[in-house]
Amino acid sequence: MLVSAIRLDSPRATPVSAGQRAAFIQPLRPDAIASALGCPGAAVEAVQETDSTNTDLLNAARGGAPGAGEVWLRCTLSQRAGRGRIGRRWFATPGSALLFSLALPLLRPQPPLGLTLAVGVALAEELTALANLAGGVVSDNALQLKWPNDILLVRGAQRAKLGGVLAELGVDPAGRRAIVVGVGINLWIDEATRGSIQQPAAALAELLPLQPIAREREYWLGRLAAAVIGAVRATERDGFMPQQARFMTRFADLNRSIDVREQGTRVAQGRALGVDAEGRLLVDVDGKVVQFASGETSVRPASGGRA
């Protein structure tokens, strides 16, 4: 049996054989993930299926948050109730995505501003390096970022979502705070999943052969998790400003006309100028620069007419 991952540059399908699919549902090895993570003492778990890795770690952190220096990493092959921002569902066939969440103790009372943007930058850079190491030829501008938390695969005028980031705060009864960061990266997409996703979707299968990824899943998971940890700690320490320029080089909507939506309702339309030193979106609305924080805010390519 074949399932298909559609290339952005071709209407023809890239077949994923039953044997390849079987390779991606083999159990993950926590020891191999921990080795690639390179974080001594990290608690690494890998399960075949769960409701949501973010929900798992949030519940654990609310019962007793990780202490100073602790890292919790939970990976899975399948989520029954995967979540994105603003309550959106994350759809993925078992084994078809790299799915993990990290829980880290917060060093400050609140998560740093611009955190999801900084994590997106780190993931895009690490994915580019990993894909090229595995035999792909991926330019720096192939993986771009959609404010505030999506990773896009971009080819010419075509763009599609490759992955996403979800950051949530967990507080335990003693008042200790933990940041839980969830990541999903598509490896391949079958037609049933594609039909459930309400936006263009992309997968790593469009960039490189699946075999190297199947062999190196644990290495990819560990390295991507390490990139997330580095981004969280750097942003806590120094704020988002040192990473602002790196985000701007990958900002997919720069100088494009966009709709800004809050809880699904368009609240503004204008030209995306970039982000400020705290990660807020800057939009030129009728000659006036307006700032938007993430929260319940999202952006889309501009539709016809003014709000």
PDB file of C-alpha atoms in Angstrom:
ATOM      1  CA  MET A   1       0.000   0.000   0.000  1.00  0.00           C
ATOM      2  CA  LEU A   2       1.181   3.530  -0.779  1.00  0.00           C
ATOM      3  CA  VAL A   3       0.290   6.778   0.876  1.00  0.00           C
ATOM      4  CA  SER A   4       1.317  10.142  -0.487  1.00  0.00           C
ATOM      5  CA  ALA A   5       3.186  13.236   0.574  1.00  0.00           C
ATOM      6  CA  ILE A   6       2.593  15.996  -1.964  1.00  0.00           C
ATOM      7  CA  ARG A   7       5.571  18.026  -3.137  1.00  0.00           C
ATOM      8  CA  LEU A   8       5.133  21.767  -3.244  1.00  0.00           C
ATOM      9  CA  ASP A   9       6.847  21.986  -6.634  1.00  0.00           C
ATOM     10  CA  SER A  10       4.946  19.172  -8.329  1.00  0.00           C
ATOM     11  CA  PRO A  11       1.360  17.910  -8.547  1.00  0.00           C
ATOM     12  CA  ARG A  12       2.677  14.350  -8.423  1.00  0.00           C
ATOM     13  CA  ALA A  13       2.769  12.413  -5.177  1.00  0.00           C
ATOM     14  CA  THR A  14       5.881  11.196  -3.401  1.00  0.00           C
ATOM     15  CA  PRO A  15       4.993   7.606  -2.446  1.00  0.00           C
ATOM     16  CA  VAL A  16       5.566   6.340   1.091  1.00  0.00           C
ATOM     17  CA  SER A  17       5.592   2.565   1.085  1.00  0.00           C
ATOM     18  CA  ALA A  18       4.086   0.312   3.735  1.00  0.00           C
ATOM     19  CA  GLY A  19       7.630  -0.735   4.675  1.00  0.00           C
ATOM     20  CA  GLN A  20       8.684   2.876   5.159  1.00  0.00           C
ATOM     21  CA  ARG A  21       5.604   3.548   7.235  1.00  0.00           C
ATOM     22  CA  ALA A  22       6.395   0.492   9.375  1.00  0.00           C
ATOM     23  CA  ALA A  23       9.880   1.864  10.058  1.00  0.00           C
ATOM     24  CA  PHE A  24       8.353   5.004  11.529  1.00  0.00           C
ATOM     25  CA  ILE A  25       6.177   3.158  14.050  1.00  0.00           C
ATOM     26  CA  GLN A  26       9.068   1.225  15.585  1.00  0.00           C
ATOM     27  CA  PRO A  27       9.430   2.197  19.268  1.00  0.00           C
ATOM     28  CA  LEU A  28      11.647   5.187  19.985  1.00  0.00           C
ATOM     29  CA  ARG A  29      14.739   4.582  22.121  1.00  0.00           C
ATOM     30  CA  PRO A  30      14.941   7.019  25.046  1.00  0.00           C
ATOM     31  CA  ASP A  31      18.650   6.324  25.620  1.00  0.00           C
ATOM     32  CA  ALA A  32      19.485   7.323  22.047  1.00  0.00           C
ATOM     33  CA  ILE A  33      17.381  10.489  22.356  1.00  0.00           C
ATOM     34  CA  ALA A  34      19.119  11.356  25.638  1.00  0.00           C
ATOM     35  CA  SER A  35      22.534  10.832  24.040  1.00  0.00           C
ATOM     36  CA  ALA A  36      21.698  13.266  21.224  1.00  0.00           C
ATOM     37  CA  LEU A  37      20.155  15.719  23.690  1.00  0.00           C
ATOM     38  CA  GLY A  38      23.449  15.969  25.562  1.00  0.00           C
ATOM     39  CA  CYS A  39      21.834  17.187  28.787  1.00  0.00           C
ATOM     40  CA  PRO A  40      23.107  15.105  31.733  1.00  0.00           C
ATOM     41  CA  GLY A  41      20.356  14.055  34.115  1.00  0.00           C
ATOM     42  CA  ALA A  42      17.493  14.899  31.770  1.00  0.00           C
ATOM     43  CA  ALA A  43      14.402  12.749  32.258  1.00  0.00           C
ATOM     44  CA  VAL A  44      13.645  11.381  28.782  1.00  0.00           C
ATOM     45  CA  GLU A  45      10.483   9.396  28.039  1.00  0.00           C
ATOM     46  CA  ALA A  46       9.272   7.919  24.759  1.00  0.00           C
ATOM     47  CA  VAL A  47       5.832   6.379  24.284  1.00  0.00           C
ATOM     48  CA  GLN A  48       3.981   4.902  21.342  1.00  0.00           C
ATOM     49  CA  GLU A  49       0.842   6.968  21.919  1.00  0.00           C
ATOM     50  CA  THR A  50      -0.582   9.549  24.279  1.00  0.00           C
ATOM     51  CA  ASP A  51      -3.291  12.190  24.249  1.00  0.00           C
ATOM     52  CA  SER A  52      -0.839  15.086  24.093  1.00  0.00           C
ATOM     53  CA  THR A  53       2.792  15.393  25.204  1.00  0.00           C
ATOM     54  CA  ASN A  54       2.145  18.992  26.268  1.00  0.00           C
ATOM     55  CA  THR A  55      -0.849  17.961  28.359  1.00  0.00           C
ATOM     56  CA  ASP A  56       1.185  15.148  29.921  1.00  0.00           C
ATOM     57  CA  LEU A  57       3.990  17.476  31.016  1.00  0.00           C
ATOM     58  CA  LEU A  58       1.628  20.265  32.068  1.00  0.00           C
ATOM     59  CA  ASN A  59      -0.209  17.868  34.361  1.00  0.00           C
ATOM     60  CA  ALA A  60       3.083  16.586  35.751  1.00  0.00           C
ATOM     61  CA  ALA A  61       4.408  20.125  36.304  1.00  0.00           C
ATOM     62  CA  ARG A  62       1.198  21.170  38.041  1.00  0.00           C
ATOM     63  CA  GLY A  63       1.681  18.298  40.447  1.00  0.00           C
ATOM     64  CA  GLY A  64       5.300  19.231  41.109  1.00  0.00           C
ATOM     65  CA  ALA A  65       7.295  21.437  38.744  1.00  0.00           C
ATOM     66  CA  PRO A  66      10.814  20.459  37.649  1.00  0.00           C
ATOM     67  CA  GLY A  67      13.487  21.785  39.972  1.00  0.00           C
ATOM     68  CA  ALA A  68      16.470  23.962  39.146  1.00  0.00           C
ATOM     69  CA  GLY A  69      18.573  22.361  36.432  1.00  0.00           C
ATOM     70  CA  GLU A  70      15.993  19.684  35.639  1.00  0.00           C
ATOM     71  CA  VAL A  71      14.796  18.922  32.119  1.00  0.00           C
ATOM     72  CA  TRP A  72      11.826  16.731  31.219  1.00  0.00           C
ATOM     73  CA  LEU A  73      11.511  15.527  27.627  1.00  0.00           C
ATOM     74  CA  ARG A  74       8.564  13.432  26.456  1.00  0.00           C
ATOM     75  CA  CYS A  75       8.352  12.089  22.890  1.00  0.00           C
ATOM     76  CA  THR A  76       5.639  10.100  21.168  1.00  0.00           C
ATOM     77  CA  LEU A  77       4.818   8.515  17.829  1.00  0.00           C
ATOM     78  CA  SER A  78       1.126   9.399  17.992  1.00  0.00           C
ATOM     79  CA  GLN A  79      -1.183  11.843  19.768  1.00  0.00           C
ATOM     80  CA  ARG A  80      -4.885  11.225  20.186  1.00  0.00           C
ATOM     81  CA  ALA A  81      -5.558  14.859  21.085  1.00  0.00           C
ATOM     82  CA  GLY A  82      -2.602  16.852  19.792  1.00  0.00           C
ATOM     83  CA  ARG A  83      -3.001  20.597  20.246  1.00  0.00           C
ATOM     84  CA  GLY A  84      -1.809  23.780  18.589  1.00  0.00           C
ATOM     85  CA  ARG A  85      -2.370  27.432  19.436  1.00  0.00           C
ATOM     86  CA  ILE A  86      -5.845  28.812  20.151  1.00  0.00           C
ATOM     87  CA  GLY A  87      -7.269  25.332  20.700  1.00  0.00           C
ATOM     88  CA  ARG A  88      -6.492  24.056  17.204  1.00  0.00           C
ATOM     89  CA  ARG A  89      -6.082  20.312  16.653  1.00  0.00           C
ATOM     90  CA  TRP A  90      -2.781  18.811  15.456  1.00  0.00           C
ATOM     91  CA  PHE A  91      -3.405  15.999  12.967  1.00  0.00           C
ATOM     92  CA  ALA A  92      -0.744  13.350  12.231  1.00  0.00           C
ATOM     93  CA  THR A  93      -0.814   9.671  11.260  1.00  0.00           C
ATOM     94  CA  PRO A  94       1.115   7.530  13.810  1.00  0.00           C
ATOM     95  CA  GLY A  95       4.837   7.808  13.131  1.00  0.00           C
ATOM     96  CA  SER A  96       4.442  10.567  10.532  1.00  0.00           C
ATOM     97  CA  ALA A  97       5.776  13.432  12.657  1.00  0.00           C
ATOM     98  CA  LEU A  98       8.456  14.277  15.181  1.00  0.00           C
ATOM     99  CA  LEU A  99       6.395  15.009  18.290  1.00  0.00           C
ATOM    100  CA  PHE A 100       7.859  16.060  21.634  1.00  0.00           C
ATOM    101  CA  SER A 101       7.451  18.399  24.572  1.00  0.00           C
ATOM    102  CA  LEU A 102       9.938  19.807  27.073  1.00  0.00           C
ATOM    103  CA  ALA A 103       9.311  21.044  30.595  1.00  0.00           C
ATOM    104  CA  LEU A 104      11.863  23.428  32.103  1.00  0.00           C
ATOM    105  CA  PRO A 105      11.796  25.368  35.375  1.00  0.00           C
ATOM    106  CA  LEU A 106      11.271  29.069  34.731  1.00  0.00           C
ATOM    107  CA  LEU A 107      14.086  31.273  35.938  1.00  0.00           C
ATOM    108  CA  ARG A 108      11.751  34.303  36.032  1.00  0.00           C
ATOM    109  CA  PRO A 109       8.145  34.770  37.227  1.00  0.00           C
ATOM    110  CA  GLN A 110       6.776  34.867  33.666  1.00  0.00           C
ATOM    111  CA  PRO A 111       7.845  33.318  30.346  1.00  0.00           C
ATOM    112  CA  PRO A 112      10.085  35.716  28.419  1.00  0.00           C
ATOM    113  CA  LEU A 113       8.495  37.786  25.668  1.00  0.00           C
ATOM    114  CA  GLY A 114       9.205  36.478  22.190  1.00  0.00           C
ATOM    115  CA  LEU A 115       9.803  32.936  23.436  1.00  0.00           C
ATOM    116  CA  THR A 116       7.930  31.074  20.685  1.00  0.00           C
ATOM    117  CA  LEU A 117       9.637  33.215  18.036  1.00  0.00           C
ATOM    118  CA  ALA A 118      13.060  32.393  19.459  1.00  0.00           C
ATOM    119  CA  VAL A 119      12.197  28.688  19.567  1.00  0.00           C
ATOM    120  CA  GLY A 120      11.006  28.862  15.957  1.00  0.00           C
ATOM    121  CA  VAL A 121      14.315  30.405  14.879  1.00  0.00           C
ATOM    122  CA  ALA A 122      16.295  27.701  16.676  1.00  0.00           C
ATOM    123  CA  LEU A 123      14.189  24.905  15.173  1.00  0.00           C
ATOM    124  CA  ALA A 124      14.418  26.290  11.630  1.00  0.00           C
ATOM    125  CA  GLU A 125      18.192  26.576  11.902  1.00  0.00           C
ATOM    126  CA  GLU A 126      18.601  23.104  13.400  1.00  0.00           C
ATOM    127  CA  LEU A 127      16.245  21.501  10.871  1.00  0.00           C
ATOM    128  CA  THR A 128      18.208  23.083   8.020  1.00  0.00           C
ATOM    129  CA  ALA A 129      21.461  21.703   9.414  1.00  0.00           C
ATOM    130  CA  LEU A 130      20.014  18.227  10.058  1.00  0.00           C
ATOM    131  CA  ALA A 131      18.411  17.993   6.616  1.00  0.00           C
ATOM    132  CA  ASN A 132      21.644  18.943   4.880  1.00  0.00           C
ATOM    133  CA  LEU A 133      23.581  16.488   7.036  1.00  0.00           C
ATOM    134  CA  ALA A 134      21.132  13.756   5.963  1.00  0.00           C
ATOM    135  CA  GLY A 135      21.705  14.405   2.282  1.00  0.00           C
ATOM    136  CA  GLY A 136      19.227  17.160   1.499  1.00  0.00           C
ATOM    137  CA  VAL A 137      20.100  20.445  -0.133  1.00  0.00           C
ATOM    138  CA  VAL A 138      18.192  22.984   1.929  1.00  0.00           C
ATOM    139  CA  SER A 139      18.903  26.697   1.654  1.00  0.00           C
ATOM    140  CA  ASP A 140      18.509  29.032   4.610  1.00  0.00           C
ATOM    141  CA  ASN A 141      15.432  30.651   3.074  1.00  0.00           C
ATOM    142  CA  ALA A 142      13.624  27.343   2.411  1.00  0.00           C
ATOM    143  CA  LEU A 143      12.469  27.141   6.030  1.00  0.00           C
ATOM    144  CA  GLN A 144      10.757  30.358   7.056  1.00  0.00           C
ATOM    145  CA  LEU A 145       8.722  31.470  10.055  1.00  0.00           C
ATOM    146  CA  LYS A 146       5.123  32.622  10.326  1.00  0.00           C
ATOM    147  CA  TRP A 147       4.482  34.823  13.339  1.00  0.00           C
ATOM    148  CA  PRO A 148       4.184  33.744  16.059  1.00  0.00           C
ATOM    149  CA  ASN A 149       4.756  29.975  16.066  1.00  0.00           C
ATOM    150  CA  ASP A 150       4.744  28.186  12.669  1.00  0.00           C
ATOM    151  CA  ILE A 151       7.609  26.805  10.598  1.00  0.00           C
ATOM    152  CA  LEU A 152       6.933  26.980   6.870  1.00  0.00           C
ATOM    153  CA  LEU A 153       8.461  25.240   3.865  1.00  0.00           C
ATOM    154  CA  VAL A 154       8.701  27.888   1.139  1.00  0.00           C
ATOM    155  CA  ARG A 155       9.400  27.416  -2.551  1.00  0.00           C
ATOM    156  CA  GLY A 156       8.883  30.462  -4.709  1.00  0.00           C
ATOM    157  CA  ALA A 157       5.392  31.801  -4.112  1.00  0.00           C
ATOM    158  CA  GLN A 158       4.241  28.540  -2.508  1.00  0.00           C
ATOM    159  CA  ARG A 159       4.367  28.069   1.263  1.00  0.00           C
ATOM    160  CA  ALA A 160       3.021  25.390   3.562  1.00  0.00           C
ATOM    161  CA  LYS A 161       3.202  24.560   7.244  1.00  0.00           C
ATOM    162  CA  LEU A 162       5.979  22.134   8.158  1.00  0.00           C
ATOM    163  CA  GLY A 163       5.691  22.372  11.924  1.00  0.00           C
ATOM    164  CA  GLY A 164       4.618  24.391  14.918  1.00  0.00           C
ATOM    165  CA  VAL A 165       5.422  25.371  18.484  1.00  0.00           C
ATOM    166  CA  LEU A 166       3.131  25.560  21.525  1.00  0.00           C
ATOM    167  CA  ALA A 167       4.372  27.112  24.786  1.00  0.00           C
ATOM    168  CA  GLU A 168       2.328  26.871  27.989  1.00  0.00           C
ATOM    169  CA  LEU A 169       2.866  27.727  31.648  1.00  0.00           C
ATOM    170  CA  GLY A 170       2.467  25.208  34.456  1.00  0.00           C
ATOM    171  CA  VAL A 171       2.339  26.212  38.141  1.00  0.00           C
ATOM    172  CA  ASP A 172       2.465  23.692  40.991  1.00  0.00           C
ATOM    173  CA  PRO A 173       0.841  24.007  44.461  1.00  0.00           C
ATOM    174  CA  ALA A 174       4.059  25.514  45.855  1.00  0.00           C
ATOM    175  CA  GLY A 175       3.971  28.257  43.234  1.00  0.00           C
ATOM    176  CA  ARG A 176       6.917  26.897  41.250  1.00  0.00           C
ATOM    177  CA  ARG A 177       6.609  27.646  37.551  1.00  0.00           C
ATOM    178  CA  ALA A 178       7.587  25.604  34.535  1.00  0.00           C
ATOM    179  CA  ILE A 179       7.479  26.374  30.844  1.00  0.00           C
ATOM    180  CA  VAL A 180       6.231  23.514  28.679  1.00  0.00           C
ATOM    181  CA  VAL A 181       7.185  23.768  25.006  1.00  0.00           C
ATOM    182  CA  GLY A 182       5.632  21.380  22.497  1.00  0.00           C
ATOM    183  CA  VAL A 183       6.945  20.822  18.971  1.00  0.00           C
ATOM    184  CA  GLY A 184       5.501  18.984  15.973  1.00  0.00           C
ATOM    185  CA  ILE A 185       7.368  18.551  12.678  1.00  0.00           C
ATOM    186  CA  ASN A 186       5.774  16.678   9.761  1.00  0.00           C
ATOM    187  CA  LEU A 187       7.848  13.837   8.323  1.00  0.00           C
ATOM    188  CA  TRP A 188       5.295  12.726   5.727  1.00  0.00           C
ATOM    189  CA  ILE A 189       1.592  13.319   5.182  1.00  0.00           C
ATOM    190  CA  ASP A 190      -0.977  10.827   3.988  1.00  0.00           C
ATOM    191  CA  GLU A 191      -4.110  11.825   2.116  1.00  0.00           C
ATOM    192  CA  ALA A 192      -6.472  11.270   5.054  1.00  0.00           C
ATOM    193  CA  THR A 193      -4.423  13.610   7.230  1.00  0.00           C
ATOM    194  CA  ARG A 194      -4.054  16.162   4.450  1.00  0.00           C
ATOM    195  CA  GLY A 195      -7.824  16.257   4.123  1.00  0.00           C
ATOM    196  CA  SER A 196      -8.172  17.030   7.852  1.00  0.00           C
ATOM    197  CA  ILE A 197      -5.741  19.947   7.803  1.00  0.00           C
ATOM    198  CA  GLN A 198      -7.397  23.247   6.960  1.00  0.00           C
ATOM    199  CA  GLN A 199      -4.293  24.866   5.508  1.00  0.00           C
ATOM    200  CA  PRO A 200      -1.455  23.920   3.107  1.00  0.00           C
ATOM    201  CA  ALA A 201       0.842  21.408   4.815  1.00  0.00           C
ATOM    202  CA  ALA A 202       4.412  20.306   4.058  1.00  0.00           C
ATOM    203  CA  ALA A 203       6.688  17.509   5.258  1.00  0.00           C
ATOM    204  CA  LEU A 204      10.386  16.705   5.448  1.00  0.00           C
ATOM    205  CA  ALA A 205       9.798  14.008   2.808  1.00  0.00           C
ATOM    206  CA  GLU A 206       9.721  16.898   0.324  1.00  0.00           C
ATOM    207  CA  LEU A 207      13.302  17.819   1.209  1.00  0.00           C
ATOM    208  CA  LEU A 208      15.157  14.529   1.552  1.00  0.00           C
ATOM    209  CA  PRO A 209      14.684  10.739   1.396  1.00  0.00           C
ATOM    210  CA  LEU A 210      12.736   9.246   4.266  1.00  0.00           C
ATOM    211  CA  GLN A 211      15.254   6.468   4.997  1.00  0.00           C
ATOM    212  CA  PRO A 212      17.836   8.708   6.721  1.00  0.00           C
ATOM    213  CA  ILE A 213      15.131  10.212   8.922  1.00  0.00           C
ATOM    214  CA  ALA A 214      13.752   6.783   9.848  1.00  0.00           C
ATOM    215  CA  ARG A 215      17.239   5.669  10.912  1.00  0.00           C
ATOM    216  CA  GLU A 216      18.019   8.864  12.780  1.00  0.00           C
ATOM    217  CA  ARG A 217      14.703   9.785  14.436  1.00  0.00           C
ATOM    218  CA  GLU A 218      16.189   9.710  17.924  1.00  0.00           C
ATOM    219  CA  TYR A 219      19.121  11.876  16.858  1.00  0.00           C
ATOM    220  CA  TRP A 220      16.781  14.413  15.265  1.00  0.00           C
ATOM    221  CA  LEU A 221      14.540  14.486  18.333  1.00  0.00           C
ATOM    222  CA  GLY A 222      17.490  14.972  20.683  1.00  0.00           C
ATOM    223  CA  ARG A 223      19.110  17.712  18.606  1.00  0.00           C
ATOM    224  CA  LEU A 224      15.835  19.576  18.077  1.00  0.00           C
ATOM    225  CA  ALA A 225      15.053  19.382  21.794  1.00  0.00           C
ATOM    226  CA  ALA A 226      18.534  20.704  22.586  1.00  0.00           C
ATOM    227  CA  ALA A 227      17.910  23.634  20.228  1.00  0.00           C
ATOM    228  CA  VAL A 228      14.663  24.416  22.068  1.00  0.00           C
ATOM    229  CA  ILE A 229      16.401  24.356  25.457  1.00  0.00           C
ATOM    230  CA  GLY A 230      19.119  26.677  24.167  1.00  0.00           C
ATOM    231  CA  ALA A 231      16.543  29.117  22.797  1.00  0.00           C
ATOM    232  CA  VAL A 232      14.503  29.160  26.024  1.00  0.00           C
ATOM    233  CA  ARG A 233      17.526  29.753  28.230  1.00  0.00           C
ATOM    234  CA  ALA A 234      19.026  32.412  25.930  1.00  0.00           C
ATOM    235  CA  THR A 235      15.714  34.284  25.796  1.00  0.00           C
ATOM    236  CA  GLU A 236      15.292  34.113  29.574  1.00  0.00           C
ATOM    237  CA  ARG A 237      18.814  35.418  30.051  1.00  0.00           C
ATOM    238  CA  ASP A 238      19.033  38.099  27.347  1.00  0.00           C
ATOM    239  CA  GLY A 239      15.499  38.705  26.098  1.00  0.00           C
ATOM    240  CA  PHE A 240      14.386  38.363  22.510  1.00  0.00           C
ATOM    241  CA  MET A 241      16.366  41.300  21.097  1.00  0.00           C
ATOM    242  CA  PRO A 242      19.579  39.338  20.320  1.00  0.00           C
ATOM    243  CA  GLN A 243      17.489  36.921  18.211  1.00  0.00           C
ATOM    244  CA  GLN A 244      15.319  39.566  16.521  1.00  0.00           C
ATOM    245  CA  ALA A 245      17.528  39.851  13.420  1.00  0.00           C
ATOM    246  CA  ARG A 246      17.634  36.056  12.990  1.00  0.00           C
ATOM    247  CA  PHE A 247      13.847  35.938  13.066  1.00  0.00           C
ATOM    248  CA  MET A 248      13.597  38.758  10.536  1.00  0.00           C
ATOM    249  CA  THR A 249      15.787  36.900   8.013  1.00  0.00           C
ATOM    250  CA  ARG A 250      13.216  34.063   8.026  1.00  0.00           C
ATOM    251  CA  PHE A 251      10.015  36.094   8.502  1.00  0.00           C
ATOM    252  CA  ALA A 252       7.740  34.767   5.760  1.00  0.00           C
ATOM    253  CA  ASP A 253       5.316  37.724   5.740  1.00  0.00           C
ATOM    254  CA  LEU A 254       7.834  40.562   5.603  1.00  0.00           C
ATOM    255  CA  ASN A 255       6.367  43.413   3.536  1.00  0.00           C
ATOM    256  CA  ARG A 256       3.319  41.303   2.646  1.00  0.00           C
ATOM    257  CA  SER A 257      -0.280  42.387   3.070  1.00  0.00           C
ATOM    258  CA  ILE A 258      -1.836  40.444   5.960  1.00  0.00           C
ATOM    259  CA  ASP A 259      -5.017  40.143   7.979  1.00  0.00           C
ATOM    260  CA  VAL A 260      -4.585  40.221  11.757  1.00  0.00           C
ATOM    261  CA  ARG A 261      -7.182  38.120  13.548  1.00  0.00           C
ATOM    262  CA  GLU A 262      -8.168  37.733  17.174  1.00  0.00           C
ATOM    263  CA  GLN A 263     -10.268  34.693  18.070  1.00  0.00           C
ATOM    264  CA  GLY A 264     -11.004  34.240  14.375  1.00  0.00           C
ATOM    265  CA  THR A 265     -12.227  37.794  13.746  1.00  0.00           C
ATOM    266  CA  ARG A 266     -10.231  40.166  11.566  1.00  0.00           C
ATOM    267  CA  VAL A 267      -9.190  43.219  13.589  1.00  0.00           C
ATOM    268  CA  ALA A 268      -6.739  44.843  11.170  1.00  0.00           C
ATOM    269  CA  GLN A 269      -5.302  44.623   7.690  1.00  0.00           C
ATOM    270  CA  GLY A 270      -1.989  46.065   6.589  1.00  0.00           C
ATOM    271  CA  ARG A 271       1.617  45.482   5.574  1.00  0.00           C
ATOM    272  CA  ALA A 272       3.779  43.350   7.877  1.00  0.00           C
ATOM    273  CA  LEU A 273       6.897  45.315   8.848  1.00  0.00           C
ATOM    274  CA  GLY A 274       8.500  42.753  11.139  1.00  0.00           C
ATOM    275  CA  VAL A 275       8.752  42.313  14.900  1.00  0.00           C
ATOM    276  CA  ASP A 276      10.064  44.526  17.656  1.00  0.00           C
ATOM    277  CA  ALA A 277      12.640  43.693  20.330  1.00  0.00           C
ATOM    278  CA  GLU A 278       9.975  41.924  22.408  1.00  0.00           C
ATOM    279  CA  GLY A 279       8.624  39.832  19.534  1.00  0.00           C
ATOM    280  CA  ARG A 280       5.480  41.881  18.924  1.00  0.00           C
ATOM    281  CA  LEU A 281       4.236  41.989  15.345  1.00  0.00           C
ATOM    282  CA  LEU A 282       4.526  45.391  13.649  1.00  0.00           C
ATOM    283  CA  VAL A 283       1.962  46.204  10.963  1.00  0.00           C
ATOM    284  CA  ASP A 284       1.573  49.309   8.838  1.00  0.00           C
ATOM    285  CA  VAL A 285      -2.174  49.981   8.976  1.00  0.00           C
ATOM    286  CA  ASP A 286      -3.075  52.965   6.777  1.00  0.00           C
ATOM    287  CA  GLY A 287       0.263  54.644   7.462  1.00  0.00           C
ATOM    288  CA  LYS A 288       0.272  53.973  11.209  1.00  0.00           C
ATOM    289  CA  VAL A 289       2.519  51.342  12.814  1.00  0.00           C
ATOM    290  CA  VAL A 290       0.427  49.099  15.077  1.00  0.00           C
ATOM    291  CA  GLN A 291       1.826  46.501  17.482  1.00  0.00           C
ATOM    292  CA  PHE A 292       0.246  43.121  18.165  1.00  0.00           C
ATOM    293  CA  ALA A 293       1.229  40.680  20.909  1.00  0.00           C
ATOM    294  CA  SER A 294       0.674  36.958  20.324  1.00  0.00           C
ATOM    295  CA  GLY A 295      -1.945  35.773  22.854  1.00  0.00           C
ATOM    296  CA  GLU A 296      -5.043  34.951  20.797  1.00  0.00           C
ATOM    297  CA  THR A 297      -3.696  36.807  17.750  1.00  0.00           C
ATOM    298  CA  SER A 298      -2.940  35.136  14.416  1.00  0.00           C
ATOM    299  CA  VAL A 299      -2.212  36.320  10.874  1.00  0.00           C
ATOM    300  CA  ARG A 300      -3.332  35.268   7.401  1.00  0.00           C
ATOM    301  CA  PRO A 301      -2.602  36.510   3.891  1.00  0.00           C
ATOM    302  CA  ALA A 302      -4.802  39.528   3.293  1.00  0.00           C
ATOM    303  CA  SER A 303      -8.321  38.912   2.053  1.00  0.00           C
ATOM    304  CA  GLY A 304     -10.182  41.432  -0.097  1.00  0.00           C
ATOM    305  CA  GLY A 305     -11.452  44.639   1.430  1.00  0.00           C
ATOM    306  CA  ARG A 306     -10.730  46.490   4.634  1.00  0.00           C
ATOM    307  CA  ALA A 307     -12.063  45.416   8.016  1.00  0.00           C
TER     308      ALA A 307
END
